[in-house]
GROMACS .gro file of C-alpha atoms in nm:
model
  360
    1UNK     CA    1  -4.636  -0.608  -0.125
    2UNK     CA    2  -4.695  -0.411   0.183
    3UNK     CA    3  -4.411  -0.251   0.346
    4UNK     CA    4  -4.437  -0.422   0.721
    5UNK     CA    5  -4.120  -0.233   0.863
    6UNK     CA    6  -3.770  -0.097   0.896
    7UNK     CA    7  -3.513  -0.129   1.158
    8UNK     CA    8  -3.183   0.001   1.149
    9UNK     CA    9  -3.171   0.078   0.781
   10UNK     CA   10  -3.325  -0.298   0.710
   11UNK     CA   11  -3.666  -0.291   0.505
   12UNK     CA   12  -3.886  -0.584   0.518
   13UNK     CA   13  -4.199  -0.674   0.308
   14UNK     CA   14  -4.430  -0.907   0.370
   15UNK     CA   15  -4.672  -1.037   0.056
   16UNK     CA   16  -5.073  -1.118   0.142
   17UNK     CA   17  -4.933  -1.489   0.097
   18UNK     CA   18  -4.722  -1.442   0.406
   19UNK     CA   19  -4.357  -1.452   0.285
   20UNK     CA   20  -4.115  -1.190   0.354
   21UNK     CA   21  -3.845  -1.019   0.179
   22UNK     CA   22  -3.567  -0.827   0.364
   23UNK     CA   23  -3.329  -0.599   0.175
   24UNK     CA   24  -3.158  -0.261   0.273
   25UNK     CA   25  -3.375   0.064   0.282
   26UNK     CA   26  -3.122   0.261   0.062
   27UNK     CA   27  -3.256   0.284  -0.284
   28UNK     CA   28  -2.900   0.242  -0.404
   29UNK     CA   29  -2.799  -0.068  -0.232
   30UNK     CA   30  -3.136  -0.223  -0.265
   31UNK     CA   31  -3.129  -0.203  -0.673
   32UNK     CA   32  -2.747  -0.294  -0.655
   33UNK     CA   33  -2.810  -0.663  -0.455
   34UNK     CA   34  -2.792  -0.924  -0.704
   35UNK     CA   35  -2.770  -1.223  -0.488
   36UNK     CA   36  -3.085  -1.396  -0.340
   37UNK     CA   37  -3.060  -1.537  -0.056
   38UNK     CA   38  -3.354  -1.809   0.049
   39UNK     CA   39  -3.418  -1.859   0.446
   40UNK     CA   40  -3.629  -2.174   0.490
   41UNK     CA   41  -3.763  -2.275   0.853
   42UNK     CA   42  -3.785  -2.599   0.976
   43UNK     CA   43  -4.095  -2.808   1.093
   44UNK     CA   44  -4.376  -2.612   1.251
   45UNK     CA   45  -4.214  -2.294   1.173
   46UNK     CA   46  -4.241  -1.960   1.001
   47UNK     CA   47  -4.075  -1.695   0.835
   48UNK     CA   48  -4.036  -1.517   1.148
   49UNK     CA   49  -3.771  -1.810   1.280
   50UNK     CA   50  -3.516  -1.618   1.008
   51UNK     CA   51  -3.600  -1.278   1.126
   52UNK     CA   52  -3.268  -1.206   1.292
   53UNK     CA   53  -3.062  -1.359   1.057
   54UNK     CA   54  -3.227  -1.239   0.761
   55UNK     CA   55  -3.192  -0.877   0.914
   56UNK     CA   56  -2.832  -0.932   1.003
   57UNK     CA   57  -2.734  -1.016   0.646
   58UNK     CA   58  -2.892  -0.721   0.504
   59UNK     CA   59  -2.719  -0.494   0.785
   60UNK     CA   60  -2.372  -0.630   0.680
   61UNK     CA   61  -2.392  -0.666   0.295
   62UNK     CA   62  -2.688  -0.389   0.237
   63UNK     CA   63  -2.582  -0.363  -0.142
   64UNK     CA   64  -2.504  -0.747  -0.202
   65UNK     CA   65  -2.804  -0.973  -0.072
   66UNK     CA   66  -3.191  -0.952  -0.115
   67UNK     CA   67  -3.301  -1.200   0.156
   68UNK     CA   68  -3.629  -1.399   0.103
   69UNK     CA   69  -3.802  -1.569   0.381
   70UNK     CA   70  -4.035  -1.853   0.305
   71UNK     CA   71  -4.365  -1.878   0.458
   72UNK     CA   72  -4.517  -2.114   0.177
   73UNK     CA   73  -4.493  -2.394   0.430
   74UNK     CA   74  -4.614  -2.262   0.715
   75UNK     CA   75  -4.689  -2.428   1.047
   76UNK     CA   76  -4.906  -2.740   0.991
   77UNK     CA   77  -4.801  -2.734   0.609
   78UNK     CA   78  -4.451  -2.862   0.704
   79UNK     CA   79  -4.637  -3.210   0.785
   80UNK     CA   80  -4.693  -3.258   0.426
   81UNK     CA   81  -4.390  -3.424   0.336
   82UNK     CA   82  -4.049  -3.335   0.201
   83UNK     CA   83  -4.132  -3.351  -0.167
   84UNK     CA   84  -4.473  -3.134  -0.147
   85UNK     CA   85  -4.288  -2.892   0.071
   86UNK     CA   86  -3.986  -2.871  -0.189
   87UNK     CA   87  -4.251  -2.855  -0.484
   88UNK     CA   88  -4.443  -2.529  -0.300
   89UNK     CA   89  -4.111  -2.386  -0.212
   90UNK     CA   90  -3.990  -2.407  -0.587
   91UNK     CA   91  -4.275  -2.222  -0.704
   92UNK     CA   92  -4.215  -1.983  -0.442
   93UNK     CA   93  -3.853  -1.915  -0.569
   94UNK     CA   94  -3.971  -1.874  -0.924
   95UNK     CA   95  -4.230  -1.592  -0.790
   96UNK     CA   96  -3.962  -1.392  -0.650
   97UNK     CA   97  -3.694  -1.467  -0.933
   98UNK     CA   98  -3.955  -1.318  -1.186
   99UNK     CA   99  -4.058  -1.016  -0.966
  100UNK     CA  100  -3.662  -0.967  -0.938
  101UNK     CA  101  -3.493  -0.980  -1.290
  102UNK     CA  102  -3.195  -0.802  -1.146
  103UNK     CA  103  -3.100  -1.122  -0.966
  104UNK     CA  104  -2.764  -1.306  -1.066
  105UNK     CA  105  -2.705  -1.535  -0.763
  106UNK     CA  106  -2.867  -1.751  -0.532
  107UNK     CA  107  -2.789  -1.937  -0.200
  108UNK     CA  108  -3.000  -2.113   0.064
  109UNK     CA  109  -2.989  -2.138   0.417
  110UNK     CA  110  -3.237  -2.383   0.612
  111UNK     CA  111  -3.291  -2.483   0.956
  112UNK     CA  112  -3.372  -2.835   1.044
  113UNK     CA  113  -3.627  -3.030   0.774
  114UNK     CA  114  -3.574  -2.703   0.550
  115UNK     CA  115  -3.255  -2.816   0.493
  116UNK     CA  116  -3.392  -3.165   0.334
  117UNK     CA  117  -3.658  -2.930   0.124
  118UNK     CA  118  -3.378  -2.698   0.031
  119UNK     CA  119  -3.202  -2.995  -0.135
  120UNK     CA  120  -3.514  -3.132  -0.310
  121UNK     CA  121  -3.582  -2.718  -0.423
  122UNK     CA  122  -3.236  -2.732  -0.618
  123UNK     CA  123  -3.292  -3.061  -0.758
  124UNK     CA  124  -3.602  -2.910  -0.897
  125UNK     CA  125  -3.500  -2.600  -0.998
  126UNK     CA  126  -3.161  -2.713  -1.123
  127UNK     CA  127  -3.069  -2.658  -1.513
  128UNK     CA  128  -2.756  -2.841  -1.650
  129UNK     CA  129  -2.506  -2.653  -1.858
  130UNK     CA  130  -2.658  -2.529  -2.202
  131UNK     CA  131  -3.004  -2.594  -2.089
  132UNK     CA  132  -3.090  -2.274  -1.901
  133UNK     CA  133  -3.437  -2.180  -1.909
  134UNK     CA  134  -3.529  -2.393  -2.192
  135UNK     CA  135  -3.868  -2.333  -2.260
  136UNK     CA  136  -3.901  -2.048  -1.994
  137UNK     CA  137  -3.783  -1.702  -2.155
  138UNK     CA  138  -3.949  -1.528  -1.800
  139UNK     CA  139  -3.648  -1.662  -1.614
  140UNK     CA  140  -3.339  -1.486  -1.532
  141UNK     CA  141  -3.065  -1.585  -1.749
  142UNK     CA  142  -2.634  -1.614  -1.644
  143UNK     CA  143  -2.422  -1.608  -1.906
  144UNK     CA  144  -2.167  -1.825  -1.720
  145UNK     CA  145  -2.375  -2.176  -1.690
  146UNK     CA  146  -2.081  -2.385  -1.683
  147UNK     CA  147  -2.217  -2.596  -1.374
  148UNK     CA  148  -2.532  -2.520  -1.448
  149UNK     CA  149  -2.785  -2.295  -1.286
  150UNK     CA  150  -3.044  -2.281  -0.985
  151UNK     CA  151  -3.360  -2.130  -1.163
  152UNK     CA  152  -3.184  -1.919  -1.380
  153UNK     CA  153  -2.918  -1.773  -1.103
  154UNK     CA  154  -2.566  -1.886  -1.027
  155UNK     CA  155  -2.565  -2.140  -0.735
  156UNK     CA  156  -2.313  -2.008  -0.464
  157UNK     CA  157  -2.385  -2.116  -0.090
  158UNK     CA  158  -2.603  -2.406   0.017
  159UNK     CA  159  -2.588  -2.370   0.434
  160UNK     CA  160  -2.786  -2.599   0.646
  161UNK     CA  161  -2.844  -2.599   0.991
  162UNK     CA  162  -2.885  -2.870   1.238
  163UNK     CA  163  -3.059  -3.024   0.892
  164UNK     CA  164  -3.102  -3.432   0.958
  165UNK     CA  165  -2.939  -3.499   0.625
  166UNK     CA  166  -2.936  -3.869   0.707
  167UNK     CA  167  -3.270  -3.882   0.833
  168UNK     CA  168  -3.398  -3.950   1.182
  169UNK     CA  169  -3.406  -4.354   1.215
  170UNK     CA  170  -3.034  -4.431   1.317
  171UNK     CA  171  -2.939  -4.486   1.686
  172UNK     CA  172  -2.924  -4.146   1.869
  173UNK     CA  173  -3.039  -3.950   1.573
  174UNK     CA  174  -3.322  -3.826   1.784
  175UNK     CA  175  -3.141  -3.747   2.114
  176UNK     CA  176  -3.451  -3.723   2.300
  177UNK     CA  177  -3.504  -4.096   2.260
  178UNK     CA  178  -3.217  -4.117   2.475
  179UNK     CA  179  -3.067  -4.384   2.215
  180UNK     CA  180  -3.248  -4.655   2.344
  181UNK     CA  181  -3.335  -4.923   2.038
  182UNK     CA  182  -3.667  -4.994   2.170
  183UNK     CA  183  -3.793  -4.632   2.194
  184UNK     CA  184  -3.613  -4.557   1.830
  185UNK     CA  185  -3.788  -4.880   1.687
  186UNK     CA  186  -4.159  -4.753   1.833
  187UNK     CA  187  -4.107  -4.374   1.719
  188UNK     CA  188  -4.046  -4.527   1.359
  189UNK     CA  189  -4.371  -4.720   1.387
  190UNK     CA  190  -4.585  -4.391   1.516
  191UNK     CA  191  -4.374  -4.105   1.375
  192UNK     CA  192  -4.637  -4.071   1.121
  193UNK     CA  193  -4.941  -4.039   1.369
  194UNK     CA  194  -4.766  -3.709   1.489
  195UNK     CA  195  -4.564  -3.545   1.171
  196UNK     CA  196  -4.757  -3.752   0.913
  197UNK     CA  197  -4.582  -3.757   0.572
  198UNK     CA  198  -4.300  -3.565   0.678
  199UNK     CA  199  -4.231  -3.825   0.947
  200UNK     CA  200  -4.236  -4.119   0.722
  201UNK     CA  201  -3.950  -3.931   0.510
  202UNK     CA  202  -3.733  -3.874   0.820
  203UNK     CA  203  -3.760  -4.201   0.915
  204UNK     CA  204  -3.740  -4.359   0.581
  205UNK     CA  205  -4.070  -4.547   0.625
  206UNK     CA  206  -4.191  -4.405   0.300
  207UNK     CA  207  -4.269  -4.618   0.035
  208UNK     CA  208  -4.438  -4.448  -0.253
  209UNK     CA  209  -4.566  -4.657  -0.566
  210UNK     CA  210  -4.321  -4.930  -0.430
  211UNK     CA  211  -3.999  -4.657  -0.479
  212UNK     CA  212  -3.720  -4.614  -0.233
  213UNK     CA  213  -3.727  -4.401   0.077
  214UNK     CA  214  -3.776  -4.031  -0.119
  215UNK     CA  215  -3.393  -3.939   0.119
  216UNK     CA  216  -3.233  -4.265  -0.072
  217UNK     CA  217  -3.360  -4.106  -0.377
  218UNK     CA  218  -3.232  -3.766  -0.337
  219UNK     CA  219  -2.897  -3.909  -0.318
  220UNK     CA  220  -2.842  -3.919  -0.703
  221UNK     CA  221  -3.021  -3.765  -1.004
  222UNK     CA  222  -3.398  -3.865  -1.045
  223UNK     CA  223  -3.530  -3.814  -1.399
  224UNK     CA  224  -3.590  -3.448  -1.383
  225UNK     CA  225  -3.482  -3.404  -1.042
  226UNK     CA  226  -3.105  -3.326  -1.042
  227UNK     CA  227  -3.062  -3.378  -0.661
  228UNK     CA  228  -2.662  -3.428  -0.655
  229UNK     CA  229  -2.592  -3.206  -0.979
  230UNK     CA  230  -2.766  -2.915  -0.827
  231UNK     CA  231  -2.599  -2.972  -0.466
  232UNK     CA  232  -2.246  -3.013  -0.675
  233UNK     CA  233  -2.298  -2.674  -0.848
  234UNK     CA  234  -2.303  -2.492  -0.552
  235UNK     CA  235  -1.937  -2.281  -0.500
  236UNK     CA  236  -1.967  -2.425  -0.125
  237UNK     CA  237  -2.215  -2.617   0.095
  238UNK     CA  238  -2.190  -2.564   0.457
  239UNK     CA  239  -2.345  -2.797   0.709
  240UNK     CA  240  -2.344  -2.658   1.080
  241UNK     CA  241  -2.444  -2.878   1.366
  242UNK     CA  242  -2.498  -2.892   1.751
  243UNK     CA  243  -2.250  -3.105   1.927
  244UNK     CA  244  -2.506  -3.189   2.209
  245UNK     CA  245  -2.836  -3.044   2.347
  246UNK     CA  246  -2.999  -3.035   2.077
  247UNK     CA  247  -3.278  -3.284   2.142
  248UNK     CA  248  -3.441  -3.323   1.785
  249UNK     CA  249  -3.124  -3.356   1.549
  250UNK     CA  250  -2.851  -3.531   1.631
  251UNK     CA  251  -2.493  -3.448   1.546
  252UNK     CA  252  -2.404  -3.731   1.338
  253UNK     CA  253  -2.715  -3.702   1.121
  254UNK     CA  254  -2.674  -3.279   1.102
  255UNK     CA  255  -2.307  -3.285   1.015
  256UNK     CA  256  -2.295  -3.596   0.763
  257UNK     CA  257  -2.054  -3.799   0.961
  258UNK     CA  258  -2.042  -4.174   1.068
  259UNK     CA  259  -2.034  -4.236   1.454
  260UNK     CA  260  -1.620  -4.280   1.419
  261UNK     CA  261  -1.577  -3.944   1.265
  262UNK     CA  262  -1.714  -3.740   1.532
  263UNK     CA  263  -1.430  -3.492   1.647
  264UNK     CA  264  -1.318  -3.429   1.961
  265UNK     CA  265  -1.392  -3.090   2.059
  266UNK     CA  266  -1.287  -2.828   2.321
  267UNK     CA  267  -1.467  -2.490   2.495
  268UNK     CA  268  -1.346  -2.227   2.203
  269UNK     CA  269  -1.128  -1.914   2.299
  270UNK     CA  270  -1.237  -1.747   1.972
  271UNK     CA  271  -1.393  -1.437   2.139
  272UNK     CA  272  -1.557  -1.342   1.811
  273UNK     CA  273  -1.739  -1.708   1.785
  274UNK     CA  274  -1.759  -1.840   2.137
  275UNK     CA  275  -1.989  -2.120   2.048
  276UNK     CA  276  -1.813  -2.254   1.691
  277UNK     CA  277  -1.577  -2.563   1.862
  278UNK     CA  278  -1.463  -2.731   1.562
  279UNK     CA  279  -1.459  -2.663   1.212
  280UNK     CA  280  -1.349  -2.895   0.901
  281UNK     CA  281  -1.319  -2.865   0.554
  282UNK     CA  282  -1.424  -3.217   0.376
  283UNK     CA  283  -1.278  -3.257   0.038
  284UNK     CA  284  -1.529  -3.452  -0.215
  285UNK     CA  285  -1.483  -3.840  -0.229
  286UNK     CA  286  -1.506  -3.902  -0.581
  287UNK     CA  287  -1.356  -4.284  -0.540
  288UNK     CA  288  -1.770  -4.316  -0.432
  289UNK     CA  289  -1.883  -4.231  -0.786
  290UNK     CA  290  -1.893  -4.570  -0.901
  291UNK     CA  291  -2.043  -4.774  -0.593
  292UNK     CA  292  -2.384  -4.900  -0.654
  293UNK     CA  293  -2.693  -4.798  -0.495
  294UNK     CA  294  -2.816  -5.025  -0.202
  295UNK     CA  295  -3.120  -5.244  -0.338
  296UNK     CA  296  -3.246  -5.343   0.009
  297UNK     CA  297  -3.372  -5.087   0.264
  298UNK     CA  298  -3.401  -5.285   0.556
  299UNK     CA  299  -3.142  -5.184   0.791
  300UNK     CA  300  -3.099  -4.858   0.884
  301UNK     CA  301  -2.684  -4.863   0.953
  302UNK     CA  302  -2.698  -4.967   0.544
  303UNK     CA  303  -2.933  -4.654   0.469
  304UNK     CA  304  -2.672  -4.468   0.692
  305UNK     CA  305  -2.393  -4.563   0.535
  306UNK     CA  306  -2.549  -4.527   0.184
  307UNK     CA  307  -2.623  -4.163   0.266
  308UNK     CA  308  -2.286  -4.067   0.406
  309UNK     CA  309  -2.084  -4.205   0.126
  310UNK     CA  310  -2.328  -4.003  -0.134
  311UNK     CA  311  -2.346  -3.695   0.059
  312UNK     CA  312  -1.983  -3.730   0.068
  313UNK     CA  313  -1.922  -3.716  -0.325
  314UNK     CA  314  -1.922  -3.357  -0.254
  315UNK     CA  315  -1.739  -3.138  -0.054
  316UNK     CA  316  -1.838  -2.983   0.266
  317UNK     CA  317  -1.744  -2.751   0.551
  318UNK     CA  318  -1.857  -2.864   0.831
  319UNK     CA  319  -1.866  -2.636   1.157
  320UNK     CA  320  -1.961  -2.767   1.487
  321UNK     CA  321  -2.149  -2.587   1.786
  322UNK     CA  322  -2.173  -2.586   2.134
  323UNK     CA  323  -2.393  -2.424   2.392
  324UNK     CA  324  -2.274  -2.649   2.691
  325UNK     CA  325  -2.238  -2.360   2.861
  326UNK     CA  326  -2.511  -2.147   2.749
  327UNK     CA  327  -2.839  -2.054   2.981
  328UNK     CA  328  -3.046  -2.178   2.702
  329UNK     CA  329  -2.850  -2.506   2.610
  330UNK     CA  330  -3.163  -2.712   2.639
  331UNK     CA  331  -3.295  -2.532   2.329
  332UNK     CA  332  -2.985  -2.576   2.134
  333UNK     CA  333  -3.194  -2.643   1.831
  334UNK     CA  334  -3.351  -2.345   1.820
  335UNK     CA  335  -3.055  -2.104   1.940
  336UNK     CA  336  -2.843  -2.209   1.667
  337UNK     CA  337  -3.052  -2.000   1.440
  338UNK     CA  338  -3.157  -1.746   1.689
  339UNK     CA  339  -3.507  -1.835   1.634
  340UNK     CA  340  -3.614  -1.586   1.935
  341UNK     CA  341  -3.390  -1.264   1.888
  342UNK     CA  342  -3.458  -1.238   2.289
  343UNK     CA  343  -3.468  -1.602   2.398
  344UNK     CA  344  -3.181  -1.741   2.163
  345UNK     CA  345  -2.954  -1.450   2.112
  346UNK     CA  346  -2.665  -1.653   2.243
  347UNK     CA  347  -2.650  -1.813   1.896
  348UNK     CA  348  -2.592  -1.455   1.746
  349UNK     CA  349  -2.243  -1.560   1.685
  350UNK     CA  350  -2.314  -1.840   1.479
  351UNK     CA  351  -2.500  -1.603   1.236
  352UNK     CA  352  -2.225  -1.395   1.237
  353UNK     CA  353  -2.012  -1.668   1.138
  354UNK     CA  354  -2.227  -1.735   0.847
  355UNK     CA  355  -2.194  -1.398   0.758
  356UNK     CA  356  -1.817  -1.366   0.757
  357UNK     CA  357  -1.773  -1.672   0.569
  358UNK     CA  358  -2.042  -1.590   0.327
  359UNK     CA  359  -1.965  -1.579  -0.083
  360UNK     CA  360  -2.125  -1.305  -0.251
   0.00000   0.00000   0.00000
C-alpha cells in the first residue's frame, strides 16, 4: 500500500489495484477501529466518487470505522453485469478482511447500481449461524453468530443511495424517459447496446441458461447465495432516494415503494438536514413469506410487485431527499452522494445524516 494523502487527520492509502482505504492518521484511533465500512460506487464510477463521504465518516468516527472505497469495478467494468461485479467485489472484501484481522463488524454504503452489487456481495459472503468460516480459517471469527455473518464479521448497516432496487424497466423508473411507454419499451430493447450485461440486469431482460432475471433470483436464497438471509442479518437497512430531479433512478425504485405508497412531502424546516424531506421506518411484512414466487416474467408490473413484496419482508428505514431548491438539482443523482466535493457539496447534509444515524 502507498500512502496517497492526509487531510484533517484523515489518511488514505491506495493499492496498486486502485482501491482505497481511508482511516484516522492517529495510530491509536486507527488501531481501535474495528468496523469495516465498504463504499461501493455506481455505474461508470470509481473510488473517488465516495471520497468526501469516506473522509467525513473517518473524521467523525476516527476510532470506530475503517473505510474501504472499492475500485475493482472501475469505469467500464461496471457494464459487465451485477453478478460479475459482485464476484469481483466479494473477493476484494475478502482481501481487506484478511489484511485487517482486527476487524469485527461490517457495513455497506452503496450508490446507484452499486446497491444491487452490494446485495449480491452479501449473499455471496454470508455464512448462516453455526457455519462461520467453515473451510476457511484465514477469515476473522466473530463469536456471536446468532444472525450469521458477512465474511466472518458482524453485519450492522446496509445503506443504499439512489439504488434501483426494483430495476429500471417499470413506468417512470428511469425519469429521463419521461414516462412515455414507447420510449421505455424501446429502452428495454436496446439498453444492452449501451450498458451491456448490466443493462439487461437493470431492465430484467437477462435469461441466463433459461433462469429468471437476476434481480428476481436475488429475492430469495439461491443455493450457495444467501441473498435474503444476508440482507435480513443486518441490524438496519436504509434506502436514501431522490423524490425528484434524479434522471437516472426513479423515486419508486430507489425507495422500494409502490406508486400509491409514495408519501406527500414538504420542504424541510430542519436546519441540520435541509434536504431530508421525509423519513419512514417500515417494519418487516412477514405475512408475505408464504407467497410463491412468480413463474411468468412477461409483465413488468407483476415483476415490480413481486420485488416490492419480497424486499418488504425485511424492515427498512426510507429516507427521502429533495434538491428541488438547489442550484445543482439537475444533478441530484450525484449530489445525493457528493460525488464531487465542489460541484455537489449541497448534498453534504445527506452524508451527515448517514453518519449521525450510523450504528457503530
